[in-house]
Every structure is written in C-alpha cells, then in structure tokens.
Amino acid sequence: MVELDFKRRDYPIVFILFVAGYMGAIFLDYHFNWLTMLTAGIVSLIILYGFSNLKLFFQPLSSPKLRILLKYALLMFVMQLVVIVCISIIYPQGLTSVNNVPLNPNNAPLNVNASGIDYPLIERIWIIFTIMVSIVGEEVGMASVSVPLIHLLSQTKLKKFAWPIVNIMGCILFGSLHMPHYHFNLIYPLIVGITRYPMTASWRPANTLRSSIYIHWLADSVLIIGTLI
C-alpha cells in the first residue's frame, strides 16, 4: 500500500479535498455530513493512485493479520486508559466537562436522554450506519494525506523514521480536527489525538486500511452500542 507510487504533482489537490471534506463534515446538516470525508478521501486516492489501485487500500484481513488487529486495538485501549488516568491526576476537572462534549461525531441526537425525544429503533439503526460510515471516511481521509507522505519520506534520509514522523503528525492533525466537535475543550482532542497512533501504525503490518477502520469502530463501540439503548 505505502510502496505504491502516486502522481506527485496532484498531491496538493489532496489537501484541498481534505479541507473540503472536513468543512463539509463540520458545517453541513447531519443528514449529509457523514459522507463528505469519505467522498473526499476516495476521490483523493483515485486521483493519486488510479481507480484500479483503489482496491489495494481495502484488502481483506487474513487470519494471521487478525492478531495484528487485536494487538493494536489492545494498545489503543491501554494508551487511552493511561492518558485518562494521567489527566485525571494532573487536571481532574478537565474530564468532568461533559457538557462540552457533542452527542456524537455527526452531531446527531442519539437517545432520549440526549435529545429529549424517543427516536424509533429504525432511526437509531440509521444513525449507527452514518456513524460507521463517517468513521470509514475519517480513516480514508487520513490515509489520503498520510500514505503518500510516508512514501515520500521513505525515499529520503529519514526513511527509518518515516512511519513515526508521519504518524505523530497525523495524531496532531486528527486531534486538532476534533476540536470543534468538543467545543474546543482541549482535553478530549488530546485523548483522541494520542490514541490515534495505534490506528495508523496498524497500516504497516496489515497493509490495508481495514485494520484502522475496525480499530476505530471498536474505539467508538460504546457510542455505537449506546445508540440502541
């Protein structure tokens, strides 16, 4: 996946599409915003790598690679726990600002307690679907920016550090992008950014975006399951 060459002159276009997809996710109505990052990411990958290579980014995880998924998912949860514990010790009031947290990544109401309205089960299932699709969009969007950059750095003197450098940059970007969702409460984007690291790191041994998509779904499983309650 990372070894694939791409149309380097078109790489700047990816950043424009990434920003457009992100702005759509932020400002469009929740009936539509769950599709913008996915659309921008897919178009970016097609522009850079061609439609015929698109499937290489979504190869199935073979049985041996499922252990990779479990390894990085466990690492993510451990990192999340460590970060939360550290924050609760250093700045305990930072984790109590629940009112600053949005209902979900799509700003859509999920349940009776959150919205005061008892939504039908079929509508809650639809909301779950949009959340899961938006998660795929976040992963594809991040890959459209990160994978080409890893490829470029791998051809320089920094090739040994290409993955961690791009991963750390991606963590900062990913956390920053979540700030509007959390009403610019810095604590939650910090947690999101730090725990992003295992997701991107899983691309290297798995050689597919499916690894981070599945891990991301697991990370938001409480939110997804809570929608049905």
CSV table of C-alpha atoms in Angstrom, one decimal:
chain,number,residue,atom,x,y,z
A,1,MET,CA,0.0,0.0,0.0
A,2,VAL,CA,2.7,2.5,1.1
A,3,GLU,CA,5.1,1.2,-1.6
A,4,LEU,CA,2.7,2.3,-4.4
A,5,ASP,CA,3.9,5.3,-6.3
A,6,PHE,CA,1.5,8.1,-6.9
A,7,LYS,CA,1.0,11.2,-9.1
A,8,ARG,CA,3.1,13.6,-7.0
A,9,ARG,CA,2.1,16.7,-8.9
A,10,ASP,CA,-1.5,16.0,-7.8
A,11,TYR,CA,-0.7,15.7,-4.1
A,12,PRO,CA,-1.5,19.3,-3.2
A,13,ILE,CA,-5.0,18.7,-4.6
A,14,VAL,CA,-5.5,16.1,-1.8
A,15,PHE,CA,-5.1,18.7,0.9
A,16,ILE,CA,-7.7,20.9,-0.8
A,17,LEU,CA,-10.1,17.9,-0.9
A,18,PHE,CA,-9.3,17.0,2.7
A,19,VAL,CA,-10.2,20.5,3.9
A,20,ALA,CA,-13.3,20.5,1.8
A,21,GLY,CA,-14.4,17.1,3.2
A,22,TYR,CA,-13.7,18.3,6.7
A,23,MET,CA,-15.6,21.6,6.3
A,24,GLY,CA,-18.5,19.6,4.9
A,25,ALA,CA,-18.4,17.3,8.0
A,26,ILE,CA,-18.5,20.3,10.3
A,27,PHE,CA,-20.9,22.7,8.6
A,28,LEU,CA,-23.3,20.5,6.6
A,29,ASP,CA,-26.5,19.2,8.0
A,30,TYR,CA,-26.1,15.8,9.8
A,31,HIS,CA,-28.2,14.2,7.1
A,32,PHE,CA,-25.3,14.7,4.7
A,33,ASN,CA,-22.1,15.5,6.6
A,34,TRP,CA,-21.3,11.8,7.3
A,35,LEU,CA,-20.5,11.3,3.6
A,36,THR,CA,-18.1,14.3,2.9
A,37,MET,CA,-14.8,12.9,4.3
A,38,LEU,CA,-15.4,9.5,2.7
A,39,THR,CA,-16.1,11.1,-0.7
A,40,ALA,CA,-13.1,13.4,-0.4
A,41,GLY,CA,-10.8,10.6,0.6
A,42,ILE,CA,-11.9,8.2,-2.1
A,43,VAL,CA,-11.6,10.8,-4.8
A,44,SER,CA,-8.1,11.7,-3.5
A,45,LEU,CA,-6.9,8.1,-3.6
A,46,ILE,CA,-8.3,7.7,-7.1
A,47,ILE,CA,-6.6,10.9,-8.2
A,48,LEU,CA,-3.2,9.8,-6.7
A,49,TYR,CA,-3.2,6.1,-7.4
A,50,GLY,CA,-5.9,5.5,-10.1
A,51,PHE,CA,-9.2,3.7,-9.8
A,52,SER,CA,-7.6,0.3,-10.5
A,53,ASN,CA,-5.4,0.5,-7.4
A,54,LEU,CA,-8.2,1.7,-5.1
A,55,LYS,CA,-9.0,-1.9,-4.0
A,56,LEU,CA,-5.4,-2.3,-2.7
A,57,PHE,CA,-6.2,0.0,0.2
A,58,PHE,CA,-9.1,-2.1,1.3
A,59,GLN,CA,-7.7,-5.7,1.1
A,60,PRO,CA,-9.3,-8.1,3.5
A,61,LEU,CA,-7.5,-9.0,6.7
A,62,SER,CA,-6.3,-12.6,6.6
A,63,SER,CA,-6.5,-14.8,9.7
A,64,PRO,CA,-2.8,-14.2,10.7
A,65,LYS,CA,-3.4,-10.4,10.4
A,66,LEU,CA,-6.4,-10.5,12.7
A,67,ARG,CA,-3.9,-10.9,15.5
A,68,ILE,CA,-2.4,-7.6,14.4
A,69,LEU,CA,-5.8,-6.0,14.7
A,70,LEU,CA,-6.2,-7.3,18.3
A,71,LYS,CA,-2.7,-6.2,19.2
A,72,TYR,CA,-3.2,-2.6,18.0
A,73,ALA,CA,-6.7,-2.5,19.4
A,74,LEU,CA,-5.4,-3.5,22.8
A,75,LEU,CA,-2.6,-1.0,22.5
A,76,MET,CA,-5.1,1.7,21.8
A,77,PHE,CA,-7.3,0.9,24.8
A,78,VAL,CA,-4.2,0.8,27.0
A,79,MET,CA,-3.0,4.1,25.8
A,80,GLN,CA,-6.4,5.6,26.2
A,81,LEU,CA,-6.6,4.4,29.8
A,82,VAL,CA,-3.1,5.7,30.6
A,83,VAL,CA,-3.9,9.1,29.1
A,84,ILE,CA,-7.2,9.4,31.0
A,85,VAL,CA,-5.6,8.3,34.3
A,86,CYS,CA,-2.8,10.8,33.8
A,87,ILE,CA,-5.2,13.6,33.0
A,88,SER,CA,-7.4,12.7,36.0
A,89,ILE,CA,-4.4,13.0,38.3
A,90,ILE,CA,-3.0,16.2,36.8
A,91,TYR,CA,-6.2,18.0,35.8
A,92,PRO,CA,-9.2,16.1,37.2
A,93,GLN,CA,-11.7,18.8,36.4
A,94,GLY,CA,-10.8,18.5,32.7
A,95,LEU,CA,-12.6,15.2,32.4
A,96,THR,CA,-15.8,16.4,34.1
A,97,SER,CA,-16.7,18.9,31.4
A,98,VAL,CA,-19.3,16.5,29.9
A,99,ASN,CA,-21.5,19.4,28.8
A,100,ASN,CA,-18.7,20.4,26.3
A,101,VAL,CA,-18.9,17.1,24.5
A,102,PRO,CA,-21.1,16.7,21.5
A,103,LEU,CA,-23.7,13.9,21.3
A,104,ASN,CA,-21.7,12.0,18.6
A,105,PRO,CA,-19.3,12.6,15.7
A,106,ASN,CA,-22.1,13.6,13.4
A,107,ASN,CA,-23.8,16.0,15.9
A,108,ALA,CA,-27.0,13.9,15.5
A,109,PRO,CA,-29.2,13.1,18.5
A,110,LEU,CA,-28.8,9.5,19.7
A,111,ASN,CA,-31.2,8.8,22.5
A,112,VAL,CA,-33.9,10.0,24.8
A,113,ASN,CA,-31.6,11.4,27.5
A,114,ALA,CA,-29.5,13.4,25.0
A,115,SER,CA,-32.3,14.9,22.9
A,116,GLY,CA,-35.5,14.5,24.9
A,117,ILE,CA,-37.1,12.6,22.0
A,118,ASP,CA,-37.6,8.9,21.8
A,119,TYR,CA,-36.3,8.0,18.3
A,120,PRO,CA,-37.7,4.8,16.7
A,121,LEU,CA,-35.3,1.9,16.5
A,122,ILE,CA,-35.1,2.1,12.7
A,123,GLU,CA,-33.9,5.7,13.0
A,124,ARG,CA,-31.3,4.7,15.6
A,125,ILE,CA,-30.0,2.0,13.3
A,126,TRP,CA,-29.7,4.6,10.6
A,127,ILE,CA,-27.7,6.8,12.9
A,128,ILE,CA,-25.4,3.9,13.7
A,129,PHE,CA,-24.9,3.4,10.0
A,130,THR,CA,-24.0,7.0,9.4
A,131,ILE,CA,-21.6,7.0,12.4
A,132,MET,CA,-19.8,3.9,11.0
A,133,VAL,CA,-19.6,5.3,7.5
A,134,SER,CA,-18.2,8.6,8.9
A,135,ILE,CA,-15.5,6.6,10.7
A,136,VAL,CA,-14.5,5.0,7.5
A,137,GLY,CA,-14.4,8.4,5.9
A,138,GLU,CA,-12.0,9.7,8.7
A,139,GLU,CA,-9.7,6.7,8.0
A,140,VAL,CA,-9.8,7.1,4.2
A,141,GLY,CA,-9.2,10.9,4.6
A,142,MET,CA,-6.3,10.4,6.9
A,143,ALA,CA,-4.8,7.8,4.6
A,144,SER,CA,-5.1,10.1,1.6
A,145,VAL,CA,-2.8,12.6,3.3
A,146,SER,CA,-0.5,10.2,5.3
A,147,VAL,CA,0.2,7.3,3.0
A,148,PRO,CA,1.8,9.4,0.2
A,149,LEU,CA,3.8,11.4,2.7
A,150,ILE,CA,5.2,8.1,4.2
A,151,HIS,CA,6.1,7.1,0.7
A,152,LEU,CA,7.9,10.3,0.1
A,153,LEU,CA,9.8,10.3,3.4
A,154,SER,CA,10.8,6.6,2.8
A,155,GLN,CA,12.9,7.8,-0.1
A,156,THR,CA,14.9,10.3,2.0
A,157,LYS,CA,17.5,10.0,4.7
A,158,LEU,CA,14.5,9.9,7.2
A,159,LYS,CA,13.3,6.6,5.8
A,160,LYS,CA,13.9,4.8,9.1
A,161,PHE,CA,11.7,7.4,10.9
A,162,ALA,CA,9.1,7.9,8.1
A,163,TRP,CA,6.3,6.0,9.8
A,164,PRO,CA,6.6,7.5,13.3
A,165,ILE,CA,7.1,11.0,12.0
A,166,VAL,CA,4.0,10.9,9.8
A,167,ASN,CA,2.1,9.1,12.5
A,168,ILE,CA,2.8,11.8,15.1
A,169,MET,CA,1.9,14.5,12.6
A,170,GLY,CA,-1.3,12.6,11.9
A,171,CYS,CA,-2.1,12.4,15.6
A,172,ILE,CA,-1.7,16.1,15.9
A,173,LEU,CA,-3.9,16.7,12.9
A,174,PHE,CA,-6.5,14.2,13.9
A,175,GLY,CA,-6.8,15.6,17.4
A,176,SER,CA,-7.0,19.2,16.1
A,177,LEU,CA,-9.8,18.2,13.7
A,178,HIS,CA,-11.9,17.0,16.6
A,179,MET,CA,-11.7,20.3,18.5
A,180,PRO,CA,-14.9,21.8,17.0
A,181,HIS,CA,-16.8,18.6,17.9
A,182,TYR,CA,-15.7,19.1,21.5
A,183,HIS,CA,-16.4,22.8,21.5
A,184,PHE,CA,-12.6,23.5,21.7
A,185,ASN,CA,-12.2,21.6,25.0
A,186,LEU,CA,-8.6,20.6,24.6
A,187,ILE,CA,-8.7,17.5,26.9
A,188,TYR,CA,-10.8,15.3,24.6
A,189,PRO,CA,-9.0,16.2,21.4
A,190,LEU,CA,-5.8,15.4,23.2
A,191,ILE,CA,-7.1,11.9,24.1
A,192,VAL,CA,-8.3,11.4,20.6
A,193,GLY,CA,-5.0,12.5,19.1
A,194,ILE,CA,-2.8,10.3,21.3
A,195,THR,CA,-4.9,7.2,20.8
A,196,ARG,CA,-4.8,7.7,17.1
A,197,TYR,CA,-1.3,6.4,17.0
A,198,PRO,CA,-2.1,2.6,17.0
A,199,MET,CA,-4.6,3.0,14.3
A,200,THR,CA,-2.2,4.5,11.7
A,201,ALA,CA,0.6,2.2,13.0
A,202,SER,CA,-1.6,-0.9,12.2
A,203,TRP,CA,-1.4,0.0,8.4
A,204,ARG,CA,2.2,-1.1,8.2
A,205,PRO,CA,1.9,-4.8,9.2
A,206,ALA,CA,-1.7,-5.2,7.9
A,207,ASN,CA,-1.1,-3.4,4.6
A,208,THR,CA,-4.8,-2.3,4.5
A,209,LEU,CA,-6.9,0.4,5.8
A,210,ARG,CA,-9.3,-2.1,7.1
A,211,SER,CA,-7.2,-2.5,10.2
A,212,SER,CA,-7.6,1.1,11.4
A,213,ILE,CA,-11.3,1.1,10.3
A,214,TYR,CA,-12.0,-1.9,12.6
A,215,ILE,CA,-10.0,-0.5,15.4
A,216,HIS,CA,-11.8,2.8,15.1
A,217,TRP,CA,-15.1,1.1,15.2
A,218,LEU,CA,-14.0,-0.7,18.4
A,219,ALA,CA,-12.9,2.6,19.8
A,220,ASP,CA,-16.4,4.1,19.2
A,221,SER,CA,-18.2,0.9,20.1
A,222,VAL,CA,-19.6,2.4,23.4
A,223,LEU,CA,-21.1,5.2,21.4
A,224,ILE,CA,-22.5,2.9,18.7
A,225,ILE,CA,-24.0,0.4,21.2
A,226,GLY,CA,-25.3,3.2,23.4
A,227,THR,CA,-27.4,4.4,20.4
A,228,LEU,CA,-29.5,1.3,20.7
A,229,ILE,CA,-30.1,1.6,24.4
